[in-house]
């Protein structure tokens, strides 16, 4: 195989109470990535989008991952990658993770599936490190495994693949900037044991709900007493959107990753679409441009759409 | 029905990383409780054991639960309860919970199953309040539901019944006193967000492992970075017993409730029995008397052994 084309999905990290451990793949938005194995050792990155991301391999999220893989296998081959990015950088929907996970996944297919999923995670984390300074796997893991994943540990890499409940995801990305580093910095370093216990009751409930397909349990577990009350102040209209979503029938939801995107889970497509409309109109009213996405939870993650 | 006899099992609360939220029923030890519905409104409690527990209903854990039920239903009937307690008070194996849960369960059967499980929990918590000053459900819930339970909330009562993995439990009760109130008081009121995140990764892994019957995942999730390092100093030889249990093949384990009992989970009966021997000999060596118990996780909780 010399050429493949991938659909690399957006991901929602944290899932409200699962700060730094849970993540979920969606179908929409997604990036398109086209890989070609080269006879020469060059790494060529071309972005066909308007985000102005660096194309120099060592400064590009996909590029750095490919360089690490090339180095690890001592490859004589190189890669050409054409990226049509639709997941907006800074959206909180796993834009850098898509580039990083897509690069590891694509290279792996072209090299004849030499890598395990854990090894793909290992290489993709170099991309996350370049993007945010942190080698985390919250977004990479669901991108590669699909569905909902638990990152139990990154040293060593210990990823648990959870069920993929049959639910719809509505996500809104308001055009305001929330830097991951800022979103991390405003968090308190210490929390009360009491609130931690409440949080881990919710996490246990969420994981149980996901595994049992108990949607009401998922709903009443999507409750974050530690991170959301602090981070949500960075996102205009967060409280209003959350309250209105619940009124419209959402099971629950919250900040996607470190924001500014907000996501909501619903059992019915109609509910998810009504929530999308509401989100759009709330931001229109205060003259903030926004993008809304409705899709199911994506059980498969990255998909190969063409192989030549 | 006028008379029933119950087998009311011991329970292991916390399950290492699930402080204040998880609990598990075992088969051994267990209390025997015999209930008789009386035509007169008296509550009569008789203990046929050597623990010297008060038999005055308002000062007895089972008695207070029966009084609350009698009051709630405005009953003209009373109850006579004969308790053969084998779960030692102060063992950390849910001795008071057995009396409380047994009382609610027994009364409910005699009254024609008027109560839901949540309502039994509600009444049984008065017994726990009498015993420890705290209306918690960590031990009551697995006693009534069986298997492993998650107490998501007690106001309102929200109990999630988890799977009951096919595992053996070894428990050792060394004859040293650890007061629940002391065990609670030495805990830190504040913890770092970093350790909380590690803890909830373990809790999520434990719940996922329980639901997926993934025993290695259960094993590597039975890790408590917050409570155990503090509380274990109250239990002689804790570290040695834990280390030796893992060497002998235990999946993992830790403090039962607030101690002093220690429990370990194993896949094989032989492993569980070897661990029991080792535990016994460790305490014999330092001249501390101990009791060891080996049984499977109890999927059913309280059992009716006789109805007349």
Coordinates of C-alpha atoms in Angstrom, one line a residue:
Chain A
X1 CA 0.0 0.0 0.0
X2 CA 1.3 3.4 -1.0
X3 CA -1.5 5.8 -0.3
X4 CA -4.4 6.1 2.2
X5 CA -7.0 8.6 3.1
X6 CA -8.4 8.9 6.6
X7 CA -11.3 10.5 8.3
X8 CA -10.1 11.6 11.7
X9 CA -12.8 12.6 14.2
X10 CA -13.1 15.3 16.8
X11 CA -13.1 14.2 20.4
X12 CA -14.6 15.4 23.6
X13 CA -12.2 15.1 26.6
X14 CA -13.0 15.0 30.3
X15 CA -16.7 14.2 29.9
X16 CA -17.7 16.6 32.7
X17 CA -16.7 14.7 35.9
X18 CA -13.9 12.6 34.2
X19 CA -11.2 15.4 34.3
X20 CA -8.0 14.2 32.7
X21 CA -9.1 10.6 32.4
X22 CA -12.2 10.2 30.0
X23 CA -12.7 11.0 26.4
X24 CA -15.2 10.3 23.6
X25 CA -15.0 10.3 19.8
X26 CA -17.8 11.9 17.7
X27 CA -18.4 11.8 13.9
X28 CA -18.6 15.5 13.2
X29 CA -16.4 17.6 12.8
X30 CA -13.5 15.5 11.4
X31 CA -10.2 16.1 9.6
X32 CA -9.3 14.5 6.3
X33 CA -5.7 13.3 6.1
X34 CA -4.1 11.7 3.0
X35 CA -0.8 9.8 3.4
X36 CA 1.7 8.7 0.9
X37 CA 4.7 6.6 1.6
X38 CA 7.8 8.1 0.0
X39 CA 10.9 6.3 -1.2
X40 CA 13.0 9.2 0.1
X41 CA 13.3 10.0 3.8
X42 CA 11.5 13.4 3.6
X43 CA 8.5 14.3 5.7
X44 CA 6.3 16.6 3.8
X45 CA 3.2 18.2 5.4
X46 CA 0.7 20.2 3.4
X47 CA -2.3 21.9 5.1
X48 CA -5.2 22.6 2.7
X49 CA -7.1 24.8 5.2
X50 CA -7.1 28.3 6.4
X51 CA -5.6 27.9 9.9
X52 CA -2.1 28.9 9.0
X53 CA -0.5 26.0 10.9
X54 CA 3.2 25.5 10.5
X55 CA 4.2 22.9 7.8
X56 CA 7.8 22.4 8.9
X57 CA 7.7 18.8 10.2
X58 CA 9.4 19.4 13.5
X59 CA 6.9 22.3 14.2
X60 CA 3.8 20.5 13.0
X61 CA 1.7 18.2 15.2
X62 CA 1.5 15.4 12.6
X63 CA 5.0 16.1 11.4
X64 CA 6.6 15.5 14.8
X65 CA 4.8 12.2 15.2
X66 CA 6.0 11.0 11.9
X67 CA 9.6 12.1 12.7
X68 CA 9.4 10.1 15.9
X69 CA 8.1 7.0 14.1
X70 CA 10.7 7.3 11.3
X71 CA 13.4 7.6 13.9
X72 CA 12.1 4.7 16.0
X73 CA 12.0 2.3 13.0
X74 CA 15.1 3.8 11.4
X75 CA 13.1 4.2 8.2
X76 CA 14.6 5.0 4.8
X77 CA 11.1 6.0 3.7
X78 CA 9.4 9.3 4.3
X79 CA 5.8 10.4 4.3
X80 CA 3.8 13.0 2.5
X81 CA 0.7 14.1 4.3
X82 CA -2.1 16.4 3.1
X83 CA -4.3 17.6 5.8
X84 CA -7.7 19.2 5.3
X85 CA -8.4 20.3 8.8
X86 CA -12.1 21.0 9.7
X87 CA -11.7 20.7 13.5
X88 CA -10.8 24.2 14.5
X89 CA -7.6 24.7 16.5
X90 CA -8.4 26.0 19.9
X91 CA -12.0 24.7 19.8
X92 CA -11.5 22.2 22.7
X93 CA -12.7 19.5 20.3
X94 CA -9.3 17.7 19.9
X95 CA -7.9 19.4 16.9
X96 CA -4.3 18.7 17.7
X97 CA -5.2 15.2 18.8
X98 CA -6.7 14.5 15.4
X99 CA -3.5 15.5 13.7
X100 CA -1.4 13.5 16.1
X101 CA -3.5 10.4 16.2
X102 CA -4.2 10.5 12.5
X103 CA -0.4 10.7 11.8
X104 CA 0.3 7.7 14.0
X105 CA -2.6 5.7 12.6
X106 CA -1.8 6.6 9.0
X107 CA 1.9 5.8 9.3
X108 CA 1.0 2.5 10.9
X109 CA -1.2 1.4 8.1
X110 CA 1.4 2.4 5.5
X111 CA 4.1 0.4 7.4
X112 CA 1.9 -2.7 7.5
X113 CA 0.3 -2.4 11.0
X114 CA 3.5 -2.8 13.0
X115 CA 2.2 -0.8 15.9
X116 CA -0.2 -1.7 18.7
X117 CA -2.8 0.8 19.7
X118 CA -0.7 1.6 22.8
X119 CA 2.3 2.3 20.6
X120 CA 0.2 4.6 18.4
X121 CA -0.8 6.4 21.6
X122 CA 2.8 6.6 22.6
X123 CA 3.9 8.3 19.3
X124 CA 0.8 10.5 19.0
X125 CA 1.5 12.0 22.5
X126 CA 4.6 13.7 21.0
X127 CA 2.1 15.7 18.9
X128 CA 0.1 16.7 21.9
X129 CA 3.3 17.7 23.7
X130 CA 4.2 20.0 20.8
X131 CA 0.7 21.5 20.8
X132 CA 0.1 22.1 24.5
X133 CA 3.3 21.2 26.3
X134 CA 1.6 18.2 28.0
X135 CA 2.0 14.5 26.8
X136 CA -1.7 13.7 27.5
X137 CA -3.9 11.1 25.8
X138 CA -7.4 12.2 26.7
X139 CA -8.2 13.1 23.1
X140 CA -5.8 10.8 21.3
X141 CA -7.2 7.6 23.0
X142 CA -10.8 7.9 21.9
X143 CA -9.6 9.0 18.4
X144 CA -7.6 5.8 18.0
X145 CA -9.8 3.4 20.0
X146 CA -13.2 4.9 19.2
X147 CA -16.2 5.3 21.6
X148 CA -15.4 6.3 25.1
X149 CA -12.0 5.7 26.6
X150 CA -10.5 5.8 30.1
X151 CA -6.8 6.9 30.3
X152 CA -5.9 5.1 33.5
X153 CA -2.2 6.0 33.1
X154 CA 0.2 7.4 30.5
X155 CA 3.4 6.1 32.1
X156 CA 2.9 3.2 31.4
X157 CA 0.2 3.6 28.8
X158 CA -2.9 2.0 30.2
X159 CA -6.0 2.7 28.2
X160 CA -9.4 1.1 28.9
X161 CA -11.9 1.0 26.1
X162 CA -15.4 1.5 27.5
X163 CA -18.8 1.0 25.8
X164 CA -20.0 3.3 23.1
X165 CA -23.6 4.2 24.2
X166 CA -26.1 4.9 21.4
X167 CA -26.4 8.6 22.1
X168 CA -26.3 11.8 20.2
X169 CA -23.8 14.5 20.8
X170 CA -24.4 18.2 20.3
X171 CA -21.3 20.4 20.4
X172 CA -21.1 24.1 20.0
X173 CA -17.9 26.0 19.4
X174 CA -18.3 29.7 20.2
X175 CA -15.6 31.9 18.6
X176 CA -13.9 33.0 21.8
X177 CA -10.4 32.1 22.8
X178 CA -9.7 29.9 25.8
X179 CA -6.1 28.9 26.0
X180 CA -5.6 25.4 27.4
X181 CA -2.7 26.8 29.6
X182 CA -5.0 29.4 31.1
X183 CA -7.8 26.9 31.6
X184 CA -5.3 24.8 33.5
X185 CA -3.8 27.6 35.4
X186 CA -7.0 28.8 37.0
X187 CA -7.7 25.4 38.6
X188 CA -7.0 25.1 42.3
X189 CA -4.1 22.9 43.2
X190 CA -5.9 21.6 46.3
X191 CA -9.5 20.5 46.7
X192 CA -11.5 19.2 49.7
X193 CA -11.7 15.5 50.3
X194 CA -15.5 16.0 50.5
X195 CA -15.7 17.3 47.0
X196 CA -13.3 14.7 45.7
X197 CA -15.5 12.0 47.1
X198 CA -18.6 13.5 45.5
X199 CA -16.6 13.7 42.2
X200 CA -15.5 10.1 42.3
X201 CA -19.1 9.0 43.1
X202 CA -20.1 10.7 39.8
X203 CA -17.2 9.2 37.9
X204 CA -18.1 5.7 39.2
X205 CA -21.7 6.3 38.2
X206 CA -20.8 7.6 34.8
X207 CA -18.6 4.6 34.0
X208 CA -21.2 2.2 35.4
X209 CA -23.9 4.0 33.3
X210 CA -21.8 3.7 30.2
X211 CA -21.1 0.0 30.7
X212 CA -24.7 -0.8 31.7
X213 CA -26.2 1.4 28.9
X214 CA -28.2 3.1 31.7
X215 CA -28.9 6.5 30.2
X216 CA -30.6 8.1 33.3
X217 CA -27.6 7.1 35.3
X218 CA -25.3 8.6 32.8
X219 CA -27.4 11.8 33.0
X220 CA -27.3 12.1 36.8
X221 CA -23.6 11.3 36.9
X222 CA -22.6 14.1 34.4
X223 CA -22.0 16.4 37.3
X224 CA -18.7 18.1 38.0
X225 CA -18.2 19.9 41.3
X226 CA -14.5 20.7 40.9
X227 CA -13.5 21.8 37.5
X228 CA -16.6 23.1 35.8
X229 CA -17.5 25.7 38.4
X230 CA -14.1 27.3 37.8
X231 CA -13.6 26.9 34.1
X232 CA -17.1 27.7 33.0
X233 CA -16.6 31.4 33.9
X234 CA -14.2 31.5 30.9
X235 CA -17.1 30.5 28.5
X236 CA -19.8 33.1 27.8
X237 CA -23.4 31.9 28.4
X238 CA -22.2 28.5 29.7
X239 CA -24.8 28.3 32.5
X240 CA -27.6 29.4 30.3
X241 CA -26.8 26.9 27.6
X242 CA -26.5 24.1 30.1
X243 CA -29.8 24.9 31.8
X244 CA -31.6 25.3 28.5
X245 CA -30.1 22.0 27.1
X246 CA -31.4 20.1 30.2
X247 CA -34.8 21.8 29.8
X248 CA -34.9 20.6 26.1
X249 CA -34.2 17.0 27.3
X250 CA -30.4 16.6 27.3
X251 CA -29.1 13.9 29.6
X252 CA -26.3 16.2 30.6
X253 CA -23.1 17.7 29.3
X254 CA -20.6 20.4 30.0
X255 CA -17.3 21.8 28.8
X256 CA -15.5 19.9 26.0
X257 CA -11.9 19.5 27.0
X258 CA -10.8 22.8 28.4
X259 CA -13.3 24.7 26.3
X260 CA -14.6 26.9 24.8
X261 CA -16.8 24.2 23.2
X262 CA -19.7 22.9 25.1
X263 CA -21.2 19.4 24.5
X264 CA -24.5 17.8 25.4
X265 CA -25.7 14.2 25.2
X266 CA -29.2 13.2 24.2
X267 CA -31.1 10.0 23.5
X268 CA -33.0 11.4 20.6
X269 CA -31.7 13.0 17.4
X270 CA -34.5 15.6 17.5
X271 CA -33.5 16.6 21.0
X272 CA -29.9 16.9 19.9
X273 CA -30.9 19.1 17.0
X274 CA -33.2 21.4 19.0
X275 CA -30.3 21.9 21.4
X276 CA -28.0 22.8 18.5
X277 CA -30.5 25.4 17.3
X278 CA -30.8 26.8 20.8
X279 CA -27.0 27.0 21.2
X280 CA -26.6 28.8 17.9
X281 CA -29.3 31.4 18.8
X282 CA -27.9 32.1 22.3
X283 CA -24.6 33.0 20.7
X284 CA -26.2 34.9 17.8
X285 CA -28.0 37.0 20.4
X286 CA -24.8 38.2 21.9
X287 CA -23.1 38.5 18.5
X288 CA -20.6 35.7 19.0
X289 CA -20.1 33.6 15.9
X290 CA -20.5 29.8 16.7
X291 CA -20.3 26.5 15.0
X292 CA -22.6 23.6 16.0
X293 CA -22.3 19.9 15.3
X294 CA -24.7 17.1 15.8
X295 CA -23.6 13.5 15.5
X296 CA -23.7 10.1 17.3
X297 CA -20.9 9.0 19.6
X298 CA -18.4 7.4 17.2
X299 CA -17.7 3.8 18.1
X300 CA -14.8 3.3 15.7
X301 CA -12.6 6.4 15.8
X302 CA -10.4 7.0 12.9
X303 CA -11.7 5.5 9.6
X304 CA -9.8 4.5 6.4
X305 CA -11.9 5.9 3.5
X306 CA -9.5 5.0 0.7
X307 CA -6.5 2.7 0.2
X308 CA -4.5 2.6 -3.0
Chain B
X1 CA -45.9 -15.1 57.6
X2 CA -45.1 -14.8 61.3
X3 CA -41.5 -15.8 61.6
X4 CA -38.4 -15.7 59.4
X5 CA -34.7 -16.5 59.8
X6 CA -32.1 -14.5 57.9
X7 CA -28.4 -15.0 57.1
X8 CA -27.0 -11.4 57.0
X9 CA -23.5 -11.2 55.5
X10 CA -20.4 -9.1 56.4
X11 CA -19.5 -6.4 53.9
X12 CA -16.3 -4.7 52.8
X13 CA -16.7 -1.0 52.4
X14 CA -14.5 1.4 50.3
X15 CA -12.8 -1.3 48.2
X16 CA -9.5 0.5 48.4
X17 CA -9.9 3.4 46.0
X18 CA -13.7 3.8 46.4
X19 CA -13.6 5.6 49.7
X20 CA -17.2 6.4 50.9
X21 CA -18.8 5.1 47.7
X22 CA -18.2 1.4 47.1
X23 CA -19.0 -1.7 49.1
X24 CA -19.1 -5.5 48.6
X25 CA -20.9 -8.4 50.3
X26 CA -19.1 -11.6 51.2
X27 CA -20.5 -14.9 52.5
X28 CA -18.4 -15.3 55.6
X29 CA -18.7 -14.1 58.4
X30 CA -22.5 -13.6 58.7
X31 CA -25.0 -12.9 61.4
X32 CA -28.1 -15.0 62.0
X33 CA -31.3 -13.0 62.7
X34 CA -34.6 -14.5 63.6
X35 CA -37.7 -12.3 63.4
X36 CA -41.2 -12.8 64.8
X37 CA -44.1 -10.4 64.2
X38 CA -45.9 -9.7 67.5
X39 CA -49.5 -8.8 68.0
X40 CA -48.5 -6.3 70.6
X41 CA -46.5 -3.2 69.7
X42 CA -43.4 -4.2 71.7
X43 CA -39.9 -4.3 70.2
X44 CA -37.9 -7.1 71.8
X45 CA -34.2 -7.6 71.0
X46 CA -32.3 -10.6 72.2
X47 CA -28.6 -11.0 71.5
X48 CA -27.3 -14.6 71.7
X49 CA -23.7 -13.7 71.5
X50 CA -20.9 -12.5 73.8
X51 CA -20.5 -8.9 72.6
X52 CA -22.6 -7.3 75.3
X53 CA -24.5 -5.1 72.9
X54 CA -27.4 -3.1 74.4
X55 CA -30.8 -4.8 74.0
X56 CA -32.9 -1.7 74.8
X57 CA -34.5 -1.1 71.3
X58 CA -33.7 2.6 71.1
X59 CA -30.1 1.9 71.9
X60 CA -29.8 -1.2 69.7
X61 CA -28.8 -0.9 66.0
X62 CA -31.5 -3.3 64.9
X63 CA -34.0 -1.9 67.4
X64 CA -33.8 1.7 66.3
X65 CA -34.4 0.6 62.7
X66 CA -37.5 -1.4 63.8
X67 CA -38.8 1.5 65.9
X68 CA -38.5 3.8 62.8
X69 CA -40.4 1.4 60.6
X70 CA -43.0 0.9 63.2
X71 CA -43.5 4.6 63.5
X72 CA -43.5 5.2 59.8
X73 CA -46.3 2.6 59.2
X74 CA -48.0 3.5 62.4
X75 CA -48.0 -0.3 63.2
X76 CA -49.9 -1.9 66.0
X77 CA -47.6 -4.9 65.6
X78 CA -44.2 -5.2 67.2
X79 CA -41.2 -7.4 66.5
X80 CA -39.1 -9.9 68.4
X81 CA -35.6 -10.3 67.1
X82 CA -33.1 -12.9 68.1
X83 CA -29.6 -12.0 66.9
X84 CA -26.7 -14.4 66.8
X85 CA -23.9 -12.1 65.9
X86 CA -20.8 -13.6 64.4
X87 CA -19.5 -10.4 62.6
X88 CA -17.4 -8.8 65.4
X89 CA -18.3 -5.2 66.3
X90 CA -15.4 -3.0 65.5
X91 CA -13.9 -5.4 62.9
X92 CA -14.5 -3.1 59.9
X93 CA -16.6 -5.8 58.3
X94 CA -19.9 -4.2 58.6
X95 CA -21.1 -5.5 61.9
X96 CA -23.5 -2.7 62.6
X97 CA -24.7 -2.6 59.0
X98 CA -25.6 -6.3 59.2
X99 CA -27.9 -5.6 62.2
X100 CA -29.3 -2.5 60.6
X101 CA -29.9 -3.9 57.1
X102 CA -31.1 -7.3 58.6
X103 CA -33.7 -5.4 60.7
X104 CA -35.0 -3.5 57.7
X105 CA -35.0 -6.5 55.5
X106 CA -36.6 -8.8 58.1
X107 CA -39.3 -6.3 59.0
X108 CA -40.1 -5.8 55.3
X109 CA -40.6 -9.5 54.7
X110 CA -42.9 -9.8 57.7
X111 CA -44.9 -6.8 56.6
X112 CA -45.5 -8.3 53.1
X113 CA -42.7 -6.5 51.2
X114 CA -44.0 -3.0 51.4
X115 CA -40.6 -1.4 51.1
X116 CA -38.4 -0.9 48.1
X117 CA -34.7 -1.5 48.4
X118 CA -34.1 2.2 48.6
X119 CA -36.6 2.5 51.5
X120 CA -34.9 -0.4 53.3
X121 CA -31.6 1.6 52.9
X122 CA -33.4 4.7 54.3
X123 CA -34.5 2.9 57.5
X124 CA -31.3 0.9 57.9
X125 CA -29.2 4.1 57.9
X126 CA -30.8 5.1 61.3
X127 CA -29.0 2.0 62.6
X128 CA -25.7 3.2 61.2
X129 CA -26.3 6.6 62.7
X130 CA -26.7 5.1 66.1
X131 CA -23.6 3.0 65.7
X132 CA -21.2 5.6 64.3
X133 CA -23.0 8.9 64.2
X134 CA -23.0 9.0 60.4
X135 CA -26.0 8.0 58.2
X136 CA -23.9 6.2 55.6
X137 CA -24.9 3.4 53.3
X138 CA -21.5 1.9 52.2
X139 CA -22.1 -1.3 54.1
X140 CA -25.9 -1.4 54.2
X141 CA -26.2 -1.2 50.4
X142 CA -24.2 -4.3 49.5
X143 CA -25.9 -6.2 52.4
X144 CA -29.3 -5.5 50.9
X145 CA -28.5 -5.5 47.1
X146 CA -25.7 -8.1 47.2
X147 CA -22.6 -8.1 45.1
X148 CA -20.8 -4.8 44.7
X149 CA -22.7 -1.5 45.1
X150 CA -22.0 2.1 44.4
X151 CA -23.6 4.6 46.8
X152 CA -23.9 7.6 44.4
X153 CA -25.8 9.6 47.0
X154 CA -27.6 9.2 50.2
X155 CA -29.7 12.4 49.9
X156 CA -31.6 11.4 47.8
X157 CA -30.8 7.7 48.1
X158 CA -29.2 6.7 44.8
X159 CA -27.6 3.2 44.8
X160 CA -26.2 1.6 41.7
X161 CA -25.9 -2.2 41.7
X162 CA -22.7 -3.3 39.9
X163 CA -21.7 -6.8 38.7
X164 CA -20.6 -9.4 41.2
X165 CA -17.3 -10.8 39.8
X166 CA -16.5 -14.4 40.4
X167 CA -13.7 -13.8 42.8
X168 CA -12.6 -15.0 46.2
X169 CA -12.3 -12.7 49.2
X170 CA -9.8 -13.3 52.0
X171 CA -10.4 -11.1 55.1
X172 CA -8.3 -11.0 58.3
X173 CA -9.5 -9.3 61.4
X174 CA -6.6 -8.7 63.8
X175 CA -7.7 -8.1 67.4
X176 CA -6.6 -4.5 67.6
X177 CA -9.0 -1.6 68.1
X178 CA -9.4 1.1 65.4
X179 CA -12.3 3.4 66.1
X180 CA -14.1 4.6 63.0
X181 CA -14.1 8.1 64.4
X182 CA -10.3 8.0 64.8
X183 CA -9.9 6.5 61.4
X184 CA -11.9 9.4 60.0
X185 CA -10.3 12.1 62.0
X186 CA -6.7 11.4 60.9
X187 CA -7.7 11.9 57.2
X188 CA -6.7 15.2 55.7
X189 CA -9.5 17.6 54.9
X190 CA -7.8 18.8 51.7
X191 CA -6.0 16.8 49.0
X192 CA -4.1 17.7 45.9
X193 CA -6.0 17.8 42.6
X194 CA -3.3 15.7 41.2
X195 CA -3.8 12.8 43.7
X196 CA -7.6 13.2 43.3
X197 CA -7.2 12.7 39.5
X198 CA -5.1 9.6 40.1
X199 CA -7.7 8.3 42.5
X200 CA -10.6 8.8 40.1
X201 CA -8.7 7.1 37.3
X202 CA -8.4 4.1 39.6
X203 CA -12.1 4.3 40.6
X204 CA -13.1 4.5 36.9
X205 CA -10.8 1.5 36.2
X206 CA -12.2 -0.5 39.1
X207 CA -15.8 0.1 38.0
X208 CA -15.0 -0.7 34.4
X209 CA -13.1 -3.8 35.5
X210 CA -16.0 -5.0 37.6
X211 CA -18.5 -4.4 34.8
X212 CA -16.3 -6.0 32.1
X213 CA -15.2 -8.9 34.3
X214 CA -11.6 -7.8 33.5
X215 CA -9.7 -9.2 36.6
X216 CA -6.3 -7.8 35.7
X217 CA -7.9 -4.3 35.3
X218 CA -9.6 -4.8 38.7
X219 CA -6.2 -5.7 40.1
X220 CA -4.3 -2.7 38.8
X221 CA -7.1 -0.3 39.8
X222 CA -7.2 -1.5 43.5
X223 CA -4.8 1.3 44.3
X224 CA -5.5 4.1 46.9
X225 CA -3.2 7.1 46.9
X226 CA -5.3 9.1 49.4
X227 CA -6.8 7.2 52.3
X228 CA -4.7 4.0 52.6
X229 CA -1.3 5.7 53.1
X230 CA -2.8 7.5 56.2
X231 CA -5.1 4.9 57.7
X232 CA -2.8 1.9 57.2
X233 CA -0.5 3.2 59.9
X234 CA -3.2 2.3 62.4
X235 CA -3.1 -1.4 61.4
X236 CA -0.1 -3.4 62.5
X237 CA 1.7 -5.3 59.7
X238 CA -0.5 -3.8 57.0
X239 CA 2.3 -3.3 54.4
X240 CA 3.7 -6.7 55.0
X241 CA 0.4 -8.4 54.6
X242 CA -0.4 -6.5 51.4
X243 CA 3.0 -7.2 49.9
X244 CA 2.9 -10.9 50.7
X245 CA -0.7 -11.2 49.4
X246 CA 0.3 -9.8 46.1
X247 CA 3.3 -12.1 46.0
X248 CA 1.0 -15.0 46.6
X249 CA -1.1 -14.0 43.7
X250 CA -3.8 -11.7 45.0
X251 CA -5.3 -9.3 42.5
X252 CA -5.2 -6.6 45.1
X253 CA -6.9 -5.4 48.3
X254 CA -6.5 -3.1 51.2
X255 CA -8.3 -1.9 54.3
X256 CA -11.8 -3.2 54.9
X257 CA -14.0 -0.1 55.8
X258 CA -12.0 1.9 58.3
X259 CA -10.1 -1.2 59.5
X260 CA -8.6 -3.0 61.3
X261 CA -9.6 -5.8 58.9
X262 CA -7.7 -6.2 55.7
X263 CA -9.2 -7.9 52.6
X264 CA -7.7 -9.3 49.4
X265 CA -9.3 -10.5 46.2
X266 CA -8.1 -13.6 44.3
X267 CA -9.2 -15.5 41.2
X268 CA -8.4 -18.9 42.7
X269 CA -9.7 -20.5 46.0
X270 CA -6.2 -21.9 46.6
X271 CA -4.7 -18.5 46.4
X272 CA -7.3 -17.1 48.8
X273 CA -6.6 -19.8 51.2
X274 CA -2.8 -19.4 51.1
X275 CA -3.3 -15.8 51.8
X276 CA -5.5 -16.6 54.8
X277 CA -2.7 -18.8 56.2
X278 CA -0.1 -16.2 55.6
X279 CA -2.2 -13.5 57.3
X280 CA -2.8 -15.7 60.3
X281 CA 0.8 -16.5 60.7
X282 CA 2.0 -12.9 60.4
X283 CA -0.3 -11.9 63.3
X284 CA 0.6 -15.0 65.3
X285 CA 4.2 -14.1 65.1
X286 CA 3.6 -10.7 66.8
X287 CA 1.2 -12.3 69.2
X288 CA -1.9 -10.6 67.9
X289 CA -4.9 -12.9 67.8
X290 CA -6.7 -12.8 64.5
X291 CA -9.7 -14.3 62.6
X292 CA -9.5 -15.1 58.9
X293 CA -12.4 -15.7 56.5
X294 CA -12.4 -17.0 52.9
X295 CA -15.5 -16.8 50.8
X296 CA -16.7 -15.7 47.4
X297 CA -18.1 -12.3 46.7
X298 CA -21.7 -12.7 47.7
X299 CA -24.0 -11.8 44.8
X300 CA -27.3 -11.9 46.7
X301 CA -26.7 -10.3 50.1
X302 CA -29.1 -11.1 52.8
X303 CA -30.7 -14.5 52.5
X304 CA -33.9 -15.9 53.9
X305 CA -33.1 -19.3 55.3
X306 CA -36.4 -20.2 56.9
X307 CA -40.0 -18.8 56.7
X308 CA -42.8 -20.0 58.9

